[in-house]
Coordinates of C-alpha atoms in Angstrom, one line a residue:
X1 CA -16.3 3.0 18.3
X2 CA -13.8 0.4 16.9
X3 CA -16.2 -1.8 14.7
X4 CA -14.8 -5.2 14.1
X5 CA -14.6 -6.2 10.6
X6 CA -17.3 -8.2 8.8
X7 CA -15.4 -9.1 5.9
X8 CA -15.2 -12.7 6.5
X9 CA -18.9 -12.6 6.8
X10 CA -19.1 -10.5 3.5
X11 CA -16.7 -12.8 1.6
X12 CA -18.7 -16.1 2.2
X13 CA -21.9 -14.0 1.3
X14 CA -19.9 -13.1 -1.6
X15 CA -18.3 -16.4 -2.6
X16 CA -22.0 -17.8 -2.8
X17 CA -23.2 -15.5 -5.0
X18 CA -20.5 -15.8 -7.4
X19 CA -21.1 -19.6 -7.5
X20 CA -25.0 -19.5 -8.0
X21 CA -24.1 -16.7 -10.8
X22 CA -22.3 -18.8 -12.4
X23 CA -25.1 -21.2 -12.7
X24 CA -24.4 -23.8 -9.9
X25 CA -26.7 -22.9 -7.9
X26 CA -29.6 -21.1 -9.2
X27 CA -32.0 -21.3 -6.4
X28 CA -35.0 -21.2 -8.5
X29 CA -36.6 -24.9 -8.1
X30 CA -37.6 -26.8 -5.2
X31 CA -36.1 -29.9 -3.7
X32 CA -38.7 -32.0 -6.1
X33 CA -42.0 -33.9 -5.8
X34 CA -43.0 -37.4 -3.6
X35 CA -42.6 -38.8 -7.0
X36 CA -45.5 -38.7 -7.9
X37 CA -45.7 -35.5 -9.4
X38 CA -48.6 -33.6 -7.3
X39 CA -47.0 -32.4 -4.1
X40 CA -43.3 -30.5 -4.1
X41 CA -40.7 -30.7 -1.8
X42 CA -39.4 -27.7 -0.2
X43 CA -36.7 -27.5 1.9
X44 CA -36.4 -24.6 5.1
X45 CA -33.0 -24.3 6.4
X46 CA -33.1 -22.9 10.0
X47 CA -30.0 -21.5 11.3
X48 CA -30.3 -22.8 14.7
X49 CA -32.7 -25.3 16.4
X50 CA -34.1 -22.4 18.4
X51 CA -37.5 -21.2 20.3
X52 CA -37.4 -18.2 18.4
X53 CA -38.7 -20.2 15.5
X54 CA -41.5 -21.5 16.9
X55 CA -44.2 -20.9 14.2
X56 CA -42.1 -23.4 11.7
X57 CA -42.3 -25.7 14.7
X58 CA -46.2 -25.3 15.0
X59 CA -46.8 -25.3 10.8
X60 CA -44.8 -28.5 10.5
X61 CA -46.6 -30.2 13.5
X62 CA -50.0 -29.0 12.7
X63 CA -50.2 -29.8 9.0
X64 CA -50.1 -26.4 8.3
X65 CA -47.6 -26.3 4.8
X66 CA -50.9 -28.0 2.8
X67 CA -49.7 -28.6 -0.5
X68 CA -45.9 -29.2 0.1
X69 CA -43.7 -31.5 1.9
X70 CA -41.5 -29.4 3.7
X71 CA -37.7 -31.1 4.9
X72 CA -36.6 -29.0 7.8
X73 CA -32.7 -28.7 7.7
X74 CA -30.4 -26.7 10.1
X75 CA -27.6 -24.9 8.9
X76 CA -25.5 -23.8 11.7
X77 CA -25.8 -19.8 11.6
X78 CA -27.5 -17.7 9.3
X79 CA -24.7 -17.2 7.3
X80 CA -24.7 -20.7 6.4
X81 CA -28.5 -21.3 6.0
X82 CA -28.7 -18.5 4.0
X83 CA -25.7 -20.0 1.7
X84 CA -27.5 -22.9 1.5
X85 CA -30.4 -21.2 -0.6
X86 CA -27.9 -19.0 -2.7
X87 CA -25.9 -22.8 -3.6
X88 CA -29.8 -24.2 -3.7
X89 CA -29.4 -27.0 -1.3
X90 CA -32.3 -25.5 0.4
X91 CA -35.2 -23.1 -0.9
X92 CA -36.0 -20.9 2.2
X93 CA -34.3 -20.1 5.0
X94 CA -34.6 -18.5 8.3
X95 CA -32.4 -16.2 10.4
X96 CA -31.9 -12.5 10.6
X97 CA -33.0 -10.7 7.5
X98 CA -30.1 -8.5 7.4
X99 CA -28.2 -11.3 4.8
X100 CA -30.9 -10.1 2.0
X101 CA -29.3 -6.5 2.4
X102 CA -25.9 -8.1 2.1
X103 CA -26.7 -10.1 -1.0
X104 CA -27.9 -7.4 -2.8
X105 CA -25.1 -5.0 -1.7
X106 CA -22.9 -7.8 -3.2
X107 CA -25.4 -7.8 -6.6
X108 CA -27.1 -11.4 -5.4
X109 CA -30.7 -12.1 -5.0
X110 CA -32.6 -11.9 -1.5
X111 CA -36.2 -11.4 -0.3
X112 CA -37.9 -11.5 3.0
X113 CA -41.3 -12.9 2.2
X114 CA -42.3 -13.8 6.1
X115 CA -41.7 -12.4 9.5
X116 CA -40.9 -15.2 12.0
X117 CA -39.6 -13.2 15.3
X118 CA -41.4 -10.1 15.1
X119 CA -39.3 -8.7 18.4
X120 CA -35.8 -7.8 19.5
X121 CA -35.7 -11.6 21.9
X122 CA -32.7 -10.2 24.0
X123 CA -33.2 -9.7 27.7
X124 CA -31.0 -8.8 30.5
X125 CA -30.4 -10.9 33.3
X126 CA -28.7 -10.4 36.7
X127 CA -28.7 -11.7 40.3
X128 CA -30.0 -8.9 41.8
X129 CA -33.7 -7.6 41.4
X130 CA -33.3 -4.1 40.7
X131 CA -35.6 -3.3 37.5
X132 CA -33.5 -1.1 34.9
X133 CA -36.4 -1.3 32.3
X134 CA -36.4 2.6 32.6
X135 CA -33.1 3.8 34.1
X136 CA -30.1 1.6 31.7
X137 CA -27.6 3.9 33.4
X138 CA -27.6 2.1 36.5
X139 CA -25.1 -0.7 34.4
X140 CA -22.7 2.0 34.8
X141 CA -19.6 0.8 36.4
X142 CA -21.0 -2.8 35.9
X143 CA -19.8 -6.1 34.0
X144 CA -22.3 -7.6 31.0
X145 CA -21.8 -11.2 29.5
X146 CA -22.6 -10.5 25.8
X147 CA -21.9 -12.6 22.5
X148 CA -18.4 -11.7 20.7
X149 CA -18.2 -8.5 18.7
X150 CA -20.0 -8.3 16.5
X151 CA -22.9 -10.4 17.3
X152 CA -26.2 -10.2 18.4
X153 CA -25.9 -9.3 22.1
X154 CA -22.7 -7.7 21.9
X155 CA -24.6 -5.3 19.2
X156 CA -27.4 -4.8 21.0
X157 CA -25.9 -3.9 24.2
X158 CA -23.5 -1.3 22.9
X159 CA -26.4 0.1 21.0
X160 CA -28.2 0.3 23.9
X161 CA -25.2 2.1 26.1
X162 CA -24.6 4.9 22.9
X163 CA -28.6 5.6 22.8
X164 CA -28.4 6.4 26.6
X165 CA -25.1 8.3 26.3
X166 CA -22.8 5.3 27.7
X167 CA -20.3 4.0 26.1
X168 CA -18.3 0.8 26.3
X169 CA -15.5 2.5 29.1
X170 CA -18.4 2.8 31.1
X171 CA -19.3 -1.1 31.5
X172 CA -17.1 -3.8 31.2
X173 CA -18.4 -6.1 27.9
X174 CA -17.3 -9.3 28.4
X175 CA -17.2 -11.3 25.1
X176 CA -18.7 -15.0 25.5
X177 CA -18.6 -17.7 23.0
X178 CA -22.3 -17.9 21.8
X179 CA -24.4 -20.5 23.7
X180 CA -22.2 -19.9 26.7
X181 CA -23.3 -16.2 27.9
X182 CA -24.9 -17.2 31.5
X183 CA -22.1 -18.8 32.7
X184 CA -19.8 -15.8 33.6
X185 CA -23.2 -14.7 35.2
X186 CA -23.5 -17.7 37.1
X187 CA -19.9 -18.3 38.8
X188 CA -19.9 -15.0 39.6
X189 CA -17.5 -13.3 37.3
X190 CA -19.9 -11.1 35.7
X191 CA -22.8 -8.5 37.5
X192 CA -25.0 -9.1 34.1
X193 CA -25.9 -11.2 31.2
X194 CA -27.8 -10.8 27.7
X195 CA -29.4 -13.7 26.4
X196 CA -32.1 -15.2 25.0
X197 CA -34.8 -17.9 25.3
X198 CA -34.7 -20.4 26.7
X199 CA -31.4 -19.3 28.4
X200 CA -33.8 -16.5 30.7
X201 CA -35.7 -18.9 31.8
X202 CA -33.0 -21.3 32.8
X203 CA -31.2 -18.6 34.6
X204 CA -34.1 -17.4 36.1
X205 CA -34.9 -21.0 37.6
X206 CA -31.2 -20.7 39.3
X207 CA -31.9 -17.1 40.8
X208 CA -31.4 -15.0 38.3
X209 CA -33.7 -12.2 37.6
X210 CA -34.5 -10.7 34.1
X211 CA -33.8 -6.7 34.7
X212 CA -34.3 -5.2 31.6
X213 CA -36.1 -6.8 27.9
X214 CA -35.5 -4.9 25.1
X215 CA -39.0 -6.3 23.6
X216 CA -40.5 -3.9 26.4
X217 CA -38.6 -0.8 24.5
X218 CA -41.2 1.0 22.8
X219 CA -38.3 2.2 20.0
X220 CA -37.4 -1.2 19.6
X221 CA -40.1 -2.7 18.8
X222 CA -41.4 -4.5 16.0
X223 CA -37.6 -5.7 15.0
X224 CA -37.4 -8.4 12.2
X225 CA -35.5 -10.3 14.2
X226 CA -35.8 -13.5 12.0
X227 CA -37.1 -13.5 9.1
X228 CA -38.6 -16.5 6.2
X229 CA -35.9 -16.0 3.4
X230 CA -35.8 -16.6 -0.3
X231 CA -35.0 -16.0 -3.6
X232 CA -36.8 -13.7 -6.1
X233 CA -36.0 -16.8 -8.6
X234 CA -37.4 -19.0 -6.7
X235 CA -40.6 -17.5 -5.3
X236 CA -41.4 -16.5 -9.4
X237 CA -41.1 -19.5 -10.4
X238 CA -42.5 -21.6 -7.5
X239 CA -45.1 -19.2 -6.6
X240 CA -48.0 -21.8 -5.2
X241 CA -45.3 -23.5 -3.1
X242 CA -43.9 -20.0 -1.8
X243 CA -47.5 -19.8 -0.8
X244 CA -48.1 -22.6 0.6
X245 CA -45.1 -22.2 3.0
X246 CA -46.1 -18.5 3.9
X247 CA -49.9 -19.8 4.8
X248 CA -48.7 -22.2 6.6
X249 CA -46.1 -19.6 8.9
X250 CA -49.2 -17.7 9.2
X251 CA -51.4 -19.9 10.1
X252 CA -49.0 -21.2 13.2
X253 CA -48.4 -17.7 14.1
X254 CA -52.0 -17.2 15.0
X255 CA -52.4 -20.5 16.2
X256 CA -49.6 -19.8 19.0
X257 CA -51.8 -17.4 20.3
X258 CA -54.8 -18.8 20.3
X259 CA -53.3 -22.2 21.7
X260 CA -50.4 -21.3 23.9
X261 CA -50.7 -24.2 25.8
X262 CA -50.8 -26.6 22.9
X263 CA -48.1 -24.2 21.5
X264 CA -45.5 -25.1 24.4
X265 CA -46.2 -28.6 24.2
X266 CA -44.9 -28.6 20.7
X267 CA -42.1 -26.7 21.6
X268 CA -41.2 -29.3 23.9
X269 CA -41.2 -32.0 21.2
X270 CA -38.9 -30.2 19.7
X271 CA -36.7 -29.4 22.6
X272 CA -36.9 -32.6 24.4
X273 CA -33.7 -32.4 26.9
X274 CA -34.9 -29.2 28.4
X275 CA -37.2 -29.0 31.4
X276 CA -40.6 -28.8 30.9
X277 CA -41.0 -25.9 32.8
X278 CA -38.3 -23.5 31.4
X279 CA -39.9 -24.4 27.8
X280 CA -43.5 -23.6 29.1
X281 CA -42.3 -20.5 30.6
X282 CA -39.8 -19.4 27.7
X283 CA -42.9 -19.7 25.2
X284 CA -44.7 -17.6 27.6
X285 CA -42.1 -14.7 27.4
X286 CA -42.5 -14.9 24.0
X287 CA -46.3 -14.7 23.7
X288 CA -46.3 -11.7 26.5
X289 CA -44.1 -9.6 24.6
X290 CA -45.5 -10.4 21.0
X291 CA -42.0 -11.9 19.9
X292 CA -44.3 -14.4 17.6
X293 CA -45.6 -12.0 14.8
X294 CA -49.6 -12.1 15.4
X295 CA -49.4 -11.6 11.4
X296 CA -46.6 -12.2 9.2
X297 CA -46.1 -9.0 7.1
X298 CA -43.2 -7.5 8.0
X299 CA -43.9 -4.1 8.6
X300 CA -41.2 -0.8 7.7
X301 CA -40.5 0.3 11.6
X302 CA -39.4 -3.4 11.9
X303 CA -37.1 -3.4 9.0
X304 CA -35.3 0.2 9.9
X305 CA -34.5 -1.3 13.6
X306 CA -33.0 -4.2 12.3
X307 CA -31.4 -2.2 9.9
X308 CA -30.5 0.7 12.0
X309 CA -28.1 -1.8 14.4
X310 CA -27.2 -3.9 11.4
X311 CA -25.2 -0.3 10.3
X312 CA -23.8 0.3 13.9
X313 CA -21.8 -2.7 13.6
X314 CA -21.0 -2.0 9.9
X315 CA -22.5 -5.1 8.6
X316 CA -24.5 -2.7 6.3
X317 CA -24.9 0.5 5.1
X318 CA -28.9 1.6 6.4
X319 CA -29.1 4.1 3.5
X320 CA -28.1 2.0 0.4
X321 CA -30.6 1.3 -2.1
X322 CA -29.1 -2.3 -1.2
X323 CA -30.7 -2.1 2.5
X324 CA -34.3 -0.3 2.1
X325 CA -37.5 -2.2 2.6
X326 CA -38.7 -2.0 -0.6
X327 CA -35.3 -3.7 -2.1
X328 CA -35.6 -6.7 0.3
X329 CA -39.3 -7.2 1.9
X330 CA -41.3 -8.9 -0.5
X331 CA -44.7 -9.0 2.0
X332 CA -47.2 -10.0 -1.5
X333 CA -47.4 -13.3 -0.4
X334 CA -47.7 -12.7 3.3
X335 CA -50.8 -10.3 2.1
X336 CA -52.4 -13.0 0.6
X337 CA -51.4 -15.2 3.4
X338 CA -53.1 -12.6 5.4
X339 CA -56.3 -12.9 3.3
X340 CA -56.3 -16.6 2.7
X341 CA -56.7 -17.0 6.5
X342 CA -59.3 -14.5 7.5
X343 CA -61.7 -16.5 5.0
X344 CA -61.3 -19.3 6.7
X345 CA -62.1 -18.3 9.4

């Protein structure tokens, strides 16, 4: 397969590396303090508004960082948020884990202290109702709305094809601009669409039907999908704060499930232009196929299926000492996280 070339992606990864190295942007203190000295500020950088990041959602609306102030910022792609931490305009940041592999393939810094989206949150989505959960072959012949190459969808889908003994000449892939996968599904000019939430549901209230979720693929799942990101500076030298935050992630991951209804009705303050009902039953999806982590250590099977389709697109090399678990998932303080929980309850 003709792999398109990542080196744009590689070269900003790169470029912030060499600047923080170079002592601009160490990444190893916090935002500051409420001036007066007791509680720090940290600062998250998401890389989308998105659903999939519902438990920093929940955390920052129950009161669940105790001990911090946390500043929520959105960087525009995880490529971005996760420059932000390396330049240190922000001290965490959340998006696919696979930018700590890069980083330290480059020689930077990177650790993956929290899981966030425990779950591959791609589905397929078409007008007819034929289920192809166990039979993928049936695309054959077919046309699929996915992200550009290399993206998410576009990944996943060709992974998909090759692991079923497809290939891209047997579909048509139709590269969409990101945000905008549904609507060659929707006019007509495509049989299939991959997405993710809330775009399923939205579909779905317009006739669509959701044919295949690779969540409900037993070799897919867990996938660290999203992850909490950080430096090894920072979380050594801000270690109650680092903490503090990872409580707090794990605290609102348990809290979705034991409050799912409570649970949408923060996602809807935080999505307040889409309709009540594709939020409620977006947050659903997620809780049914345990896209939330129910804990937030990110376990090993999760890191080599990330890792695993991070390689297929050649945006990493899964064997490098760069890429294994124990080079970029730090899960000390979501074991104590873990523990600090349990006694409170």
């Amino acid at each position: 397969m003709q792999q398109k070339s990542t080196r744009p992606l590689l070269a900003t990864v790169g470029l912030a590396i060499a600047t923080m190295l170079a002592g601009c942007g160490t990444g190893a203190s916090a935002g500051g303090s409420d001036g007066s000295g007791d509680t720090q500020t940290v600062r998250i950088s998401q890389a989308f508004q998105s659903l999939l990041y519902l438990p920093l959602y929940v955390a920052d609306d129950q009161g669940f960082f105790e001990g911090v102030d946390v500043e929520i910022q959105t960087g525009g792609g995880g490529q971005q948020s996760w420059a932000s931490v390396l330049g240190g305009s922000a001290d965490f940041s959340i998006h696919d884990p696979v930018f700590g592999a890069i980083s330290k393939a480059e020689g930077g810094p990177g650790i993956a202290v929290a899981s966030v989206q425990n779950a591959p949150s791609v589905w397929m989505v078409g007008s007819d109702t034929d289920d192809l959960q166990d039979d993928i072959s049936q695309v054959a012949g077919s046309s699929i709305a996915t992200m550009p190459e290399p993206d998410t969808t576009w990944a996943f889908m060709n992974y998909l094809l090759q692991e079923n003994g497809l290939s891209a000449s047997d579909v048509e892939i139709v590269p969409t601009s990101i945000g905008n996968e549904m609507a060659p599904l929707l006019s007509g000019q495509t049989d299939y669409a991959l997405g993710t939430e809330p775009q399923i549901s939205q579909v779905e209230a317009e006739g669509m039907h959701a044919v295949y979720a690779f969540p409900e693929n037993p070799d897919w799942y867990p996938y660290a999908f999203s992850s909490l990101m950080t430096t090894e500076a920072f979380a050594e030298q801000n270690p109650e704060a680092t903490q503090a935050v990872v409580d707090g992630f794990e605290l609102a991951s348990r809290f979705i499930y034991e409050h799912p209804d409570e649970s949408a009705d923060i996602a809807k303050k935080a999505f307040p232009d889409l309709d009540e009902s594709v939020v409620e039953a977006a947050v659903a999806r997620q809780i049914d196929v345990l896209g939330y982590p129910e804990t937030v250590e990110i376990t090993k099977k999760a890191w080599a299926n990330v890792m695993r389709v991070s390689d297929f697109v050649g945006i990493v090399d899964k064997d490098a000492e760069s890429s294994a678990f124990e080079a970029v998932v730090d899960n000390s303080f979501a074991e104590k996280a873990k523990e600090n929980v349990d006694a409170q309850e």
